[in-house]
Amino acid sequence: MSGKKGAKTVETAVKLTPITESQKEFISRIEKEAGTSIHLCYQCGKCTAGCPAAFAMDYPPRKIIRLLQLGMVDTAINAESIWLCASCETCTARCPKGVNIASLMDAMRRAALKQGKITDKKIAAFNKGFLSGVKNFGRTYEAGLTLQYNLSTGQLFKDMALGLPMMNRGKVSIFPERIKGRDEVKKIFEKVQQLGGEE
Amino acid sequence: MKFAYYPGCSADSSGVEYGMSMVRTAEILGIELFELDDWNCCGATSAHSTDKMLSLALPARNLAIAEKQGMDMLAPCAACYSRHRNVEYVIEHDPDMKHRIEEIIDKKLEGSTQTVSILDVLANKIGPATIASKVTQPLTGMKAACYYGCLLVRPVEYTGYDDPEDPQTMDEVMKALGADVLDWSHKVECCGAAMVTSRPDVGNRMLYHVLQGAKESGAECIVTACPLCMLNLDMRQAAVEKEYHTKFNLPIYYVTELLAFACGDAPETVGINKHFVDAIPYLNEVKKRAAEAEAQARAQQDKKETVTEDPELLQKKINSMIKAFEKGPDKMAGRLLDDESRASVLAEIISNDEKKRNKLAELMVSDKDKAVKVADAFVTGELKKRNE
Ligand code: SF4
Ligand code: SF4
Ligand code: SF4
Ligand code: SF4
């Protein structure tokens, strides 16, 4: 390789800025929450090869880990792929280095949520609706849930095509099931919230 | 066998057939189910996508109740099962976290009971032999793809009762019911249920691959043990067919529905009539196939029995064989023994000893190998006598 060509390669390479303290801190917090270490990863790509949602991802699992290894926290947390991950656990089950990628994706999702960086608003809306049902009744309120979910995304009629046949088959409980211990459950939500969790 | 029973939120609504057939399965197999007292929703994917502590605390309350009831907890829904196993894993391996969970739920956790999956109970705790002994309407001729999906086999730290890449427990149960099970590509592949409402473009493609995989293997139906898999595969099948311009026509069954059916229940008793893809016609087809297979087996059995049992025919054969021995002792001796000198001794025995001749003729009809052995013994005995 000639000296000139070599120099050119360097010019077009990704410019890495040194990792900042806050990025470092973010990464180790994510690792701790996920109970895994990104530095174990040797980039073999087995996780991406088996990921059923990789076809739709901007940064499939291997690349998410690489971004974190390089300290590119912002790119990783803004990736759409963390919202496309179906939590199927295939990557974790197959990783030869024992990296718990699914758990990492989960931790990334929660971090994005806390920072208000939600690439997929619909999923966040769904989760919120689901959990408010659990908080108030102790169990889910499927009919109410569907409604709330659709309202907050402006898709009221989208699932009605399925809603009616569900009703006809006796597959929707119209009234939420309330448990006796719903105060206990509510308290669980409140305590978690005090710890800086779910809102 | 006794379990605390955690039906999950879907057992009364979208997965109502799973609840019905679970209860019948327990009755048929003599499993006692005690519904978990005042259980709460486990929070499912929504909780663990939102807050880790919440995703641990919600199932933990249920586990504390199960410990009080003093029974292992059966959670048929794969998602419920997985969430509770997750907490059990954490309280076993992370004492600090265990302590924090106990504080939040205001209850103690001993880790004295375990959450079990329906596949583990059926295949490992009850066993295929016991299940097979209860079958009255075998699923002979059913071509089934057993679908495990994600949460019944992964993460393996929570599951551990089956192989995560090529699980067999559901296959064993289906075989015990008389069905043919197929090896296929998407046994443990995710169906994309988490994506179908929010990102149908992604979810439907994942679902398409699962359905297509089953179809390509030659399966005529898919069997599942999870209400979420069921909802996705059954309810969304028509939409996927439309999007991909294809027809699958694959009825989806809960393994518990098929168990109850094979043990004599009417399909309606366990809610098989509530499916989106009409699941009744295929069961009728299987019934027809099973009846045909049984008729065929019986005909073959009858045929065998006439051969061995018609004494008149048998006697006729023996008589003509005796005649052959009388007419050509040399020839018959040659057919029985290769060694020429021994064969000639045998020919003498045949000519002179009527009893032995008849014995050999009889054996020639029923069992030629035995006739050879006996003939050889006759010759050895005769030579010994001559040497004395
Ligand atoms: S499979 Fe494991 S080691 Fe390989 S790229 Fe993925 S995370 Fe890294
Ligand atoms: S858990 Fe997420 S990232 Fe991992 S394989 Fe499944 S969908 Fe892909
Ligand atoms: S996983 Fe589903 S069915 Fe099971 S308790 Fe949670 S919401 Fe209810
Ligand atoms: S419903 Fe689909 S995504 Fe959920 S566990 Fe079953 S296979 Fe996996």
Coordinates of C-alpha atoms and ligand atoms in Angstrom, one line a residue:
Chain A
M1 CA 0.0 0.0 0.0
S2 CA 1.4 3.4 -0.9
G3 CA 1.9 6.1 1.7
K4 CA -0.5 8.4 -0.1
K5 CA -3.3 5.9 -0.3
G6 CA -2.9 5.1 3.3
A7 CA -3.2 8.7 4.3
K8 CA -6.4 9.1 2.3
T9 CA -8.0 6.1 4.1
V10 CA -7.3 7.8 7.4
E11 CA -9.0 10.9 6.2
T12 CA -12.3 9.2 5.2
A13 CA -12.5 7.1 8.4
V14 CA -15.0 7.7 11.1
K15 CA -13.9 10.5 13.3
L16 CA -14.0 9.4 16.8
T17 CA -14.2 12.0 19.5
P18 CA -12.8 10.9 22.9
I19 CA -15.5 9.5 25.1
T20 CA -16.8 11.9 27.7
E21 CA -17.3 11.2 31.4
S22 CA -21.1 11.4 31.1
Q23 CA -21.1 8.9 28.2
K24 CA -18.9 6.6 30.2
E25 CA -21.2 6.9 33.1
F26 CA -24.3 6.2 31.0
I27 CA -22.7 3.1 29.5
S28 CA -21.8 1.6 32.9
R29 CA -25.2 2.3 34.2
I30 CA -26.8 0.5 31.3
E31 CA -24.5 -2.4 31.7
K32 CA -25.3 -2.6 35.4
E33 CA -29.0 -2.6 34.8
A34 CA -28.8 -5.1 32.1
G35 CA -26.4 -7.3 34.1
T36 CA -24.0 -7.7 31.3
S37 CA -20.8 -6.2 29.8
I38 CA -20.5 -4.8 26.3
H39 CA -16.7 -5.3 26.4
L40 CA -17.2 -9.1 26.2
C41 CA -18.5 -8.7 22.6
Y42 CA -16.0 -9.6 19.8
Q43 CA -18.4 -8.5 17.0
C44 CA -19.0 -12.0 15.5
G45 CA -22.5 -11.0 14.4
K46 CA -24.2 -14.2 15.5
C47 CA -26.8 -12.0 17.4
T48 CA -27.8 -10.1 14.2
A49 CA -27.8 -13.3 12.1
G50 CA -30.5 -14.8 14.3
C51 CA -32.5 -11.6 15.1
P52 CA -35.9 -11.9 13.6
A53 CA -36.4 -8.2 13.4
A54 CA -32.9 -7.3 12.0
F55 CA -34.4 -6.8 8.5
A56 CA -36.2 -3.7 9.7
M57 CA -33.5 -2.3 12.0
D58 CA -31.3 0.7 11.4
Y59 CA -28.7 -0.6 13.8
P60 CA -29.1 -4.4 14.4
P61 CA -28.0 -5.8 17.7
R62 CA -24.3 -6.2 16.9
K63 CA -24.1 -2.6 15.7
I64 CA -25.9 -1.3 18.8
I65 CA -23.2 -3.0 20.9
R66 CA -20.4 -1.6 18.7
L67 CA -21.9 1.9 19.0
L68 CA -21.7 1.6 22.8
Q69 CA -18.2 0.2 22.7
L70 CA -17.2 3.3 20.7
G71 CA -19.0 5.5 23.2
M72 CA -21.5 6.7 20.5
V73 CA -24.3 6.8 23.1
D74 CA -26.5 9.3 21.3
T75 CA -26.6 7.4 18.1
A76 CA -27.5 4.2 20.0
I77 CA -30.2 5.7 22.1
N78 CA -31.8 7.3 19.1
A79 CA -31.8 4.1 17.1
E80 CA -35.1 2.9 15.9
S81 CA -34.0 -0.6 16.4
I82 CA -34.3 -0.5 20.2
W83 CA -38.0 -0.1 19.6
L84 CA -38.2 -2.9 17.0
C85 CA -36.6 -5.4 19.3
A86 CA -39.3 -8.0 20.1
S87 CA -37.5 -9.2 23.3
C88 CA -37.4 -12.7 21.8
E89 CA -34.1 -13.5 23.6
T90 CA -32.6 -15.3 20.6
C91 CA -29.5 -13.1 20.5
T92 CA -28.8 -13.7 24.2
A93 CA -29.4 -17.4 23.9
R94 CA -26.9 -17.7 21.0
C95 CA -24.1 -15.3 21.9
P96 CA -20.9 -17.2 22.2
K97 CA -19.5 -14.6 24.7
G98 CA -22.5 -14.6 27.0
V99 CA -23.5 -11.0 26.3
N100 CA -27.1 -10.5 27.4
I101 CA -28.1 -8.4 24.4
A102 CA -31.9 -8.7 24.9
S103 CA -31.5 -7.3 28.4
L104 CA -29.3 -4.5 27.1
M105 CA -32.0 -3.6 24.5
D106 CA -34.5 -3.5 27.3
A107 CA -32.3 -1.2 29.4
M108 CA -31.7 1.0 26.4
R109 CA -35.5 1.3 25.8
R110 CA -36.0 2.3 29.4
A111 CA -33.2 4.9 29.2
A112 CA -34.7 6.4 26.0
L113 CA -38.1 6.5 27.7
K114 CA -36.6 8.4 30.7
Q115 CA -34.9 10.9 28.4
G116 CA -38.0 11.4 26.5
K117 CA -36.4 10.0 23.3
I118 CA -39.1 7.8 22.0
T119 CA -38.7 6.9 18.4
D120 CA -41.9 4.8 18.4
K121 CA -44.6 6.7 20.2
K122 CA -47.2 4.1 19.6
I123 CA -45.4 1.4 21.6
A124 CA -44.8 3.8 24.5
A125 CA -48.5 4.7 24.4
F126 CA -49.5 1.1 24.4
N127 CA -47.3 0.4 27.4
K128 CA -48.7 3.4 29.3
G129 CA -52.3 2.4 28.7
F130 CA -51.6 -1.2 29.7
L131 CA -49.9 -0.3 32.9
S132 CA -52.5 2.2 34.0
G133 CA -55.0 -0.6 33.8
V134 CA -52.9 -2.8 36.0
K135 CA -52.3 0.1 38.5
N136 CA -56.0 0.8 38.9
F137 CA -57.5 -2.6 38.8
G138 CA -54.7 -5.1 39.5
R139 CA -55.3 -6.8 36.2
T140 CA -55.5 -5.7 32.6
Y141 CA -58.6 -4.2 31.2
E142 CA -58.4 -5.4 27.6
A143 CA -61.3 -3.6 26.1
G144 CA -60.4 -0.4 27.8
L145 CA -56.8 -0.9 26.9
T146 CA -57.5 -1.2 23.3
L147 CA -59.5 2.0 23.3
Q148 CA -57.0 4.0 25.2
Y149 CA -54.2 2.8 23.0
N150 CA -56.1 3.7 19.8
L151 CA -57.2 7.1 21.1
S152 CA -53.7 8.2 22.0
T153 CA -52.4 7.4 18.6
G154 CA -55.5 8.5 16.7
Q155 CA -56.2 5.0 15.4
L156 CA -59.5 4.4 16.9
F157 CA -60.9 2.4 14.0
K158 CA -57.9 0.5 13.1
D159 CA -58.5 -2.4 15.4
M160 CA -62.3 -2.2 15.3
A161 CA -62.2 -4.7 12.4
L162 CA -60.9 -7.2 14.9
G163 CA -62.7 -5.8 17.9
L164 CA -66.1 -6.9 16.8
P165 CA -65.3 -10.5 16.0
M166 CA -63.5 -10.6 19.4
M167 CA -66.7 -9.5 21.1
N168 CA -68.8 -12.0 19.2
R169 CA -66.5 -14.8 20.3
G170 CA -66.8 -13.8 23.9
K171 CA -63.1 -12.9 23.9
V172 CA -63.3 -9.4 25.3
S173 CA -64.1 -8.8 29.0
I174 CA -66.0 -5.6 28.9
F175 CA -65.6 -4.8 32.6
P176 CA -62.2 -4.8 34.1
E177 CA -61.5 -7.5 36.6
R178 CA -60.8 -5.8 40.0
I179 CA -58.7 -7.6 42.6
K180 CA -59.1 -7.2 46.3
G181 CA -55.5 -6.3 46.8
R182 CA -55.6 -3.4 44.3
D183 CA -54.4 -1.0 47.0
E184 CA -51.4 -3.2 47.4
V185 CA -50.7 -3.1 43.7
K186 CA -51.2 0.7 43.6
K187 CA -48.7 1.0 46.4
I188 CA -46.2 -1.1 44.4
F189 CA -46.6 1.5 41.6
E190 CA -46.2 4.4 44.0
K191 CA -43.1 3.0 45.7
V192 CA -41.5 2.3 42.3
Q193 CA -42.2 5.8 41.3
Q194 CA -40.6 7.2 44.4
L195 CA -37.5 5.3 43.4
G196 CA -37.5 7.4 40.3
G197 CA -39.1 4.7 38.1
E198 CA -42.3 4.4 36.2
E199 CA -44.5 7.4 35.7
Chain B
M1 CA -50.3 -33.5 41.7
K2 CA -51.3 -30.1 43.1
F3 CA -50.6 -26.6 41.7
A4 CA -51.4 -23.0 42.5
Y5 CA -53.0 -21.9 39.3
Y6 CA -52.2 -18.6 37.7
P7 CA -54.6 -18.1 34.8
G8 CA -53.3 -14.7 33.7
C9 CA -55.4 -11.9 32.3
S10 CA -56.0 -13.6 29.0
A11 CA -57.7 -16.7 30.3
D12 CA -61.0 -14.9 30.7
S13 CA -60.8 -12.9 27.5
S14 CA -58.7 -13.3 24.4
G15 CA -57.4 -16.7 25.5
V16 CA -60.7 -18.0 26.9
E17 CA -60.2 -21.4 25.2
Y18 CA -56.9 -21.8 26.9
G19 CA -58.5 -21.4 30.3
M20 CA -61.3 -23.8 29.4
S21 CA -59.0 -26.5 28.0
M22 CA -56.5 -26.1 30.8
V23 CA -59.1 -26.8 33.4
R24 CA -60.3 -29.9 31.4
T25 CA -56.7 -31.1 30.9
A26 CA -56.2 -30.9 34.7
E27 CA -59.4 -32.9 35.3
I28 CA -58.6 -35.6 32.8
L29 CA -55.1 -36.1 34.2
G30 CA -56.0 -35.8 37.8
I31 CA -54.1 -32.5 38.4
E32 CA -55.5 -30.4 41.2
L33 CA -55.5 -26.7 40.5
F34 CA -56.1 -24.1 43.2
E35 CA -56.4 -20.6 41.7
L36 CA -53.8 -18.2 43.1
D37 CA -55.6 -16.1 45.7
D38 CA -56.2 -12.6 44.5
W39 CA -53.5 -12.6 41.9
N40 CA -52.4 -9.5 40.0
C41 CA -51.3 -9.1 36.4
C42 CA -47.6 -9.7 35.9
G43 CA -47.1 -6.5 33.9
A44 CA -45.9 -8.4 30.8
T45 CA -43.7 -6.7 28.2
S46 CA -45.1 -3.3 29.1
A47 CA -43.7 -3.4 32.6
H48 CA -40.2 -4.6 31.6
S49 CA -40.0 -2.1 28.8
T50 CA -40.9 0.7 31.2
D51 CA -39.3 0.0 34.5
K52 CA -37.2 -2.8 35.8
M53 CA -38.2 -2.6 39.4
L54 CA -41.9 -2.6 38.4
S55 CA -41.3 -5.7 36.2
L56 CA -39.9 -7.5 39.2
A57 CA -42.3 -6.3 41.9
L58 CA -45.6 -7.1 40.1
P59 CA -44.9 -10.9 39.7
A60 CA -43.2 -10.9 43.1
R61 CA -46.5 -10.2 44.9
N62 CA -47.9 -13.3 43.2
L63 CA -44.9 -15.4 44.2
A64 CA -45.3 -14.4 47.8
I65 CA -48.9 -15.6 47.7
A66 CA -48.0 -18.9 46.1
E67 CA -45.4 -19.4 48.9
K68 CA -48.2 -18.8 51.4
Q69 CA -50.4 -21.4 49.6
G70 CA -47.4 -23.7 49.7
M71 CA -47.6 -24.9 46.2
D72 CA -45.6 -24.6 42.9
M73 CA -47.4 -22.3 40.6
L74 CA -48.6 -23.4 37.1
A75 CA -48.7 -20.5 34.7
P76 CA -50.0 -21.7 31.3
C77 CA -49.4 -18.3 29.5
A78 CA -45.9 -18.3 28.3
A79 CA -45.5 -14.6 29.1
C80 CA -46.7 -14.9 32.6
Y81 CA -44.5 -17.9 33.1
S82 CA -41.5 -16.1 31.9
R83 CA -42.1 -13.0 34.0
H84 CA -42.4 -15.0 37.2
R85 CA -39.4 -17.2 36.4
N86 CA -37.4 -14.0 35.9
V87 CA -38.2 -12.9 39.4
E88 CA -37.4 -16.3 40.8
Y89 CA -34.1 -16.2 39.1
V90 CA -33.3 -12.7 40.5
I91 CA -34.3 -13.5 44.1
E92 CA -32.1 -16.6 43.9
H93 CA -29.0 -14.9 42.5
D94 CA -29.2 -11.3 43.7
P95 CA -29.8 -11.0 47.5
D96 CA -29.6 -7.2 47.4
M97 CA -32.3 -7.0 44.7
K98 CA -34.4 -9.6 46.6
H99 CA -34.3 -7.3 49.6
R100 CA -35.4 -4.3 47.6
I101 CA -38.3 -6.2 46.0
E102 CA -39.5 -7.4 49.5
E103 CA -39.5 -3.8 50.6
I104 CA -41.6 -2.7 47.7
I105 CA -44.2 -5.4 47.9
D106 CA -44.1 -5.4 51.7
K107 CA -44.0 -9.2 51.8
K108 CA -41.2 -11.7 52.5
L109 CA -39.9 -14.1 49.7
E110 CA -38.4 -17.4 50.7
G111 CA -38.0 -18.9 47.2
S112 CA -39.7 -22.0 48.5
T113 CA -41.9 -22.6 45.5
Q114 CA -41.4 -22.5 41.7
T115 CA -43.3 -21.4 38.7
V116 CA -43.8 -24.2 36.2
S117 CA -44.8 -24.3 32.5
I118 CA -47.6 -26.4 31.2
L119 CA -45.2 -28.2 28.8
D120 CA -42.9 -29.2 31.7
V121 CA -45.9 -30.5 33.6
L122 CA -47.3 -32.5 30.7
A123 CA -44.2 -34.0 29.3
N124 CA -41.9 -34.4 32.3
K125 CA -44.1 -34.5 35.4
I126 CA -47.1 -36.4 34.0
G127 CA -45.4 -38.1 31.1
P128 CA -46.4 -39.3 27.6
A129 CA -47.3 -42.8 28.8
T130 CA -49.9 -41.6 31.2
I131 CA -51.3 -39.2 28.7
A132 CA -51.5 -41.9 26.0
S133 CA -53.4 -44.1 28.4
K134 CA -56.2 -41.6 28.6
V135 CA -56.6 -41.2 24.8
T136 CA -59.9 -42.4 23.4
Q137 CA -60.0 -40.5 20.1
P138 CA -56.4 -40.6 18.9
L139 CA -55.2 -37.9 16.5
T140 CA -53.9 -40.4 14.0
G141 CA -53.1 -38.8 10.7
M142 CA -52.9 -35.2 12.1
K143 CA -49.9 -33.4 10.7
A144 CA -48.9 -31.0 13.4
A145 CA -46.1 -28.3 13.6
C146 CA -45.4 -27.8 17.3
Y147 CA -44.7 -24.1 17.9
Y148 CA -42.8 -23.1 21.0
G149 CA -42.0 -19.4 20.1
C150 CA -39.8 -17.5 22.4
L151 CA -40.8 -17.5 26.0
L152 CA -41.4 -21.2 26.6
V153 CA -37.8 -21.9 25.8
R154 CA -35.8 -18.7 26.3
P155 CA -33.9 -17.4 28.3
V156 CA -32.7 -20.9 29.2
E157 CA -31.8 -19.7 32.7
Y158 CA -35.5 -19.4 33.4
T159 CA -36.8 -22.4 31.4
G160 CA -34.3 -25.2 31.5
Y161 CA -36.8 -28.0 31.0
D162 CA -36.2 -28.4 27.3
D163 CA -33.7 -27.7 24.6
P164 CA -33.9 -24.0 23.5
E165 CA -33.1 -24.7 19.8
D166 CA -34.9 -27.9 19.2
P167 CA -37.4 -28.4 22.0
Q168 CA -39.3 -31.8 22.2
T169 CA -41.8 -31.6 25.1
M170 CA -44.8 -30.5 23.1
D171 CA -43.8 -32.9 20.4
E172 CA -43.8 -35.7 22.9
V173 CA -47.3 -34.8 24.2
M174 CA -48.6 -34.6 20.6
K175 CA -47.1 -38.0 19.8
A176 CA -48.8 -39.4 22.9
L177 CA -52.1 -38.1 21.5
G178 CA -51.4 -40.1 18.3
A179 CA -50.4 -37.2 15.9
D180 CA -47.6 -37.0 13.4
V181 CA -45.3 -34.2 14.4
L182 CA -43.0 -32.5 11.9
D183 CA -39.5 -31.2 12.0
W184 CA -39.7 -27.6 10.9
S185 CA -37.7 -24.4 10.7
H186 CA -39.6 -21.9 12.9
K187 CA -40.2 -23.9 16.0
V188 CA -38.6 -21.4 18.3
E189 CA -38.6 -18.3 16.1
C190 CA -40.4 -15.2 17.3
C191 CA -43.8 -14.5 15.7
G192 CA -43.6 -10.8 16.2
A193 CA -46.6 -10.4 18.4
A194 CA -45.1 -7.4 20.2
M195 CA -44.9 -5.6 16.9
V196 CA -48.2 -6.3 15.1
T197 CA -50.2 -3.4 16.5
S198 CA -47.4 -0.8 16.6
R199 CA -45.5 -1.8 13.5
P200 CA -47.6 -4.2 11.3
D201 CA -45.1 -4.0 8.5
V202 CA -42.5 -5.6 10.8
G203 CA -44.8 -7.8 12.8
N204 CA -46.6 -9.2 9.8
R205 CA -43.4 -10.2 8.1
M206 CA -42.2 -12.1 11.1
L207 CA -45.6 -13.8 11.4
Y208 CA -45.6 -14.6 7.7
H209 CA -42.3 -16.5 8.0
V210 CA -43.6 -18.6 10.9
L211 CA -46.8 -19.5 9.0
Q212 CA -44.8 -20.1 5.8
G213 CA -42.3 -22.3 7.6
A214 CA -45.1 -24.5 8.9
K215 CA -46.8 -24.8 5.6
E216 CA -43.5 -25.7 3.8
S217 CA -42.8 -28.5 6.3
G218 CA -46.1 -30.1 5.2
A219 CA -48.0 -29.3 8.4
E220 CA -51.7 -29.0 8.3
C221 CA -52.1 -27.2 11.6
I222 CA -50.0 -25.5 14.3
V223 CA -50.0 -26.3 18.0
T224 CA -49.2 -23.7 20.6
A225 CA -49.0 -23.3 24.4
C226 CA -49.3 -19.6 24.7
P227 CA -52.3 -17.3 24.3
L228 CA -50.2 -14.5 22.7
C229 CA -48.9 -16.9 20.0
M230 CA -52.4 -18.1 19.5
L231 CA -53.9 -14.6 19.1
N232 CA -51.2 -13.7 16.6
L233 CA -51.2 -16.8 14.5
D234 CA -54.9 -17.3 14.5
M235 CA -56.4 -13.8 14.5
R236 CA -53.8 -12.2 12.3
Q237 CA -53.5 -15.0 9.8
A238 CA -56.1 -13.5 7.4
A239 CA -54.4 -10.2 7.3
V240 CA -51.0 -11.8 6.5
E241 CA -52.6 -13.9 3.8
K242 CA -54.0 -10.8 2.3
E243 CA -50.8 -8.8 2.5
Y244 CA -48.7 -11.6 1.0
H245 CA -51.3 -12.8 -1.5
T246 CA -51.3 -16.4 -0.3
K247 CA -53.5 -18.8 1.5
F248 CA -52.3 -20.7 4.6
N249 CA -55.5 -22.1 5.9
L250 CA -53.7 -23.4 9.0
P251 CA -55.9 -24.0 12.0
I252 CA -54.2 -23.2 15.3
Y253 CA -54.8 -25.3 18.4
Y254 CA -53.7 -25.1 22.1
V255 CA -52.0 -28.3 23.1
T256 CA -54.5 -28.5 25.9
E257 CA -57.5 -28.3 23.5
L258 CA -56.1 -31.2 21.6
L259 CA -55.4 -33.2 24.7
A260 CA -59.0 -32.8 25.9
F261 CA -60.4 -33.6 22.4
A262 CA -58.2 -36.7 22.1
C263 CA -59.5 -37.8 25.5
G264 CA -63.1 -37.6 24.3
D265 CA -64.2 -34.0 24.8
A266 CA -66.4 -32.3 22.1
P267 CA -64.5 -29.4 20.5
E268 CA -67.0 -26.9 21.8
T269 CA -66.4 -28.1 25.4
V270 CA -63.0 -26.6 25.2
G271 CA -63.7 -23.6 23.0
I272 CA -62.3 -24.9 19.7
N273 CA -65.3 -23.3 18.0
K274 CA -64.1 -19.8 19.1
H275 CA -61.1 -19.6 16.8
F276 CA -60.7 -17.2 13.9
V277 CA -59.4 -19.7 11.5
D278 CA -62.2 -22.4 11.6
A279 CA -60.6 -25.2 13.5
I280 CA -63.4 -27.7 13.5
P281 CA -63.3 -29.1 9.9
Y282 CA -59.7 -30.3 10.3
L283 CA -60.6 -32.2 13.5
N284 CA -63.4 -33.9 11.6
E285 CA -60.9 -34.8 8.9
V286 CA -58.5 -36.2 11.5
K287 CA -61.4 -38.2 13.0
K288 CA -62.1 -39.7 9.6
R289 CA -58.4 -40.5 9.0
A290 CA -58.1 -42.1 12.5
A291 CA -61.2 -44.3 11.8
E292 CA -59.8 -45.4 8.4
A293 CA -56.5 -46.2 9.9
E294 CA -58.2 -48.2 12.6
A295 CA -60.3 -50.1 10.1
Q296 CA -57.3 -50.9 8.1
A297 CA -55.3 -52.2 11.1
R298 CA -58.2 -54.3 12.1
A299 CA -58.5 -55.9 8.6
Q300 CA -54.9 -56.8 8.6
Q301 CA -55.1 -58.3 12.1
D302 CA -58.1 -60.4 10.9
K303 CA -56.2 -61.6 7.9
K304 CA -53.3 -62.8 10.1
E305 CA -55.6 -64.5 12.4
T306 CA -57.4 -66.5 9.6
V307 CA -54.0 -67.9 8.4
T308 CA -52.9 -69.2 11.8
E309 CA -56.3 -70.0 13.2
D310 CA -58.1 -72.0 10.4
P311 CA -57.3 -75.5 11.7
E312 CA -58.7 -77.3 8.7
L313 CA -56.5 -75.4 6.3
L314 CA -53.5 -76.1 8.5
Q315 CA -54.2 -79.8 8.8
K316 CA -54.5 -80.0 5.0
K317 CA -51.1 -78.5 4.5
I318 CA -49.5 -80.8 7.1
N319 CA -51.1 -83.8 5.4
S320 CA -49.8 -83.0 2.0
M321 CA -46.3 -82.4 3.6
I322 CA -46.4 -85.8 5.2
K323 CA -47.2 -87.3 1.8
A324 CA -44.2 -85.5 0.3
F325 CA -42.0 -87.0 3.1
E326 CA -43.3 -90.5 2.5
K327 CA -42.9 -90.3 -1.3
G328 CA -39.4 -88.7 -1.4
P329 CA -37.5 -89.1 1.8
D330 CA -34.1 -88.4 0.1
K331 CA -35.4 -85.3 -1.5
M332 CA -36.9 -83.9 1.7
A333 CA -33.8 -84.8 3.7
G334 CA -31.7 -82.9 1.2
R335 CA -34.0 -79.9 1.7
L336 CA -33.4 -80.0 5.4
L337 CA -29.7 -80.8 5.7
D338 CA -26.8 -79.7 3.4
D339 CA -24.2 -82.3 4.5
E340 CA -24.7 -85.3 2.2
S341 CA -23.8 -88.1 4.7
R342 CA -26.0 -86.6 7.4
A343 CA -28.8 -86.1 4.9
S344 CA -28.7 -89.8 4.0
V345 CA -29.0 -90.7 7.6
L346 CA -32.0 -88.4 7.9
A347 CA -33.6 -90.0 4.9
E348 CA -33.4 -93.4 6.6
I349 CA -35.0 -91.9 9.8
I350 CA -37.8 -90.4 7.7
S351 CA -38.5 -93.8 6.0
N352 CA -38.4 -95.8 9.2
D353 CA -39.8 -93.6 11.9
E354 CA -43.4 -92.5 11.4
K355 CA -43.5 -90.4 14.5
K356 CA -40.4 -88.4 13.6
R357 CA -41.5 -88.1 10.0
N358 CA -44.8 -86.5 11.0
K359 CA -43.1 -84.2 13.5
L360 CA -40.7 -82.9 10.7
A361 CA -43.6 -82.5 8.3
E362 CA -45.5 -80.4 10.8
L363 CA -42.6 -78.2 11.5
M364 CA -41.9 -77.7 7.8
V365 CA -45.3 -76.1 7.6
S366 CA -45.1 -73.9 10.7
D367 CA -41.5 -73.1 11.1
K368 CA -38.8 -74.3 8.7
D369 CA -35.8 -73.1 10.8
K370 CA -37.0 -75.2 13.6
A371 CA -37.5 -78.2 11.3
V372 CA -33.8 -77.9 10.3
K373 CA -32.7 -77.8 14.0
V374 CA -34.9 -80.8 14.9
A375 CA -33.7 -82.8 11.9
D376 CA -30.1 -82.2 12.8
A377 CA -30.8 -83.3 16.4
F378 CA -32.5 -86.5 15.1
V379 CA -29.4 -87.3 13.0
T380 CA -27.0 -86.7 15.9
G381 CA -29.1 -88.9 18.2
E382 CA -29.2 -91.7 15.6
L383 CA -25.5 -91.6 15.0
K384 CA -24.8 -91.8 18.8
K385 CA -27.2 -94.7 19.0
R386 CA -25.3 -96.5 16.2
N387 CA -21.9 -95.9 17.8
E388 CA -22.9 -97.5 21.1
Ligands
SF4_1 S1 -23.2 -12.6 19.3 FE1 -22.3 -11.8 21.1 S2 -20.1 -11.6 20.6 FE2 -21.2 -11.9 18.7 S3 -21.6 -9.8 18.0 FE3 -23.4 -10.4 19.1 S4 -23.0 -9.7 21.2 FE4 -21.1 -9.7 20.1
SF4_2 S1 -34.2 -9.9 21.6 FE1 -34.4 -8.2 20.2 S2 -32.3 -7.9 19.4 FE2 -32.3 -9.9 20.3 S3 -32.8 -11.2 18.6 FE3 -34.7 -10.8 19.6 S4 -35.5 -9.0 18.5 FE4 -33.4 -9.2 17.9
SF4_3 S1 -48.7 -11.8 30.6 FE1 -50.6 -11.3 29.7 S2 -52.0 -12.7 30.5 FE2 -50.2 -13.0 31.6 S3 -50.8 -11.8 33.4 FE3 -49.6 -10.6 32.1 S4 -51.0 -9.5 30.9 FE4 -52.0 -11.0 31.9
SF4_4 S1 -46.3 -14.4 21.0 FE1 -44.7 -14.4 19.5 S2 -43.3 -13.0 20.4 FE2 -44.6 -13.7 22.1 S3 -43.6 -15.4 22.9 FE3 -45.0 -16.2 21.4 S4 -43.7 -16.3 19.7 FE4 -42.6 -15.0 21.0

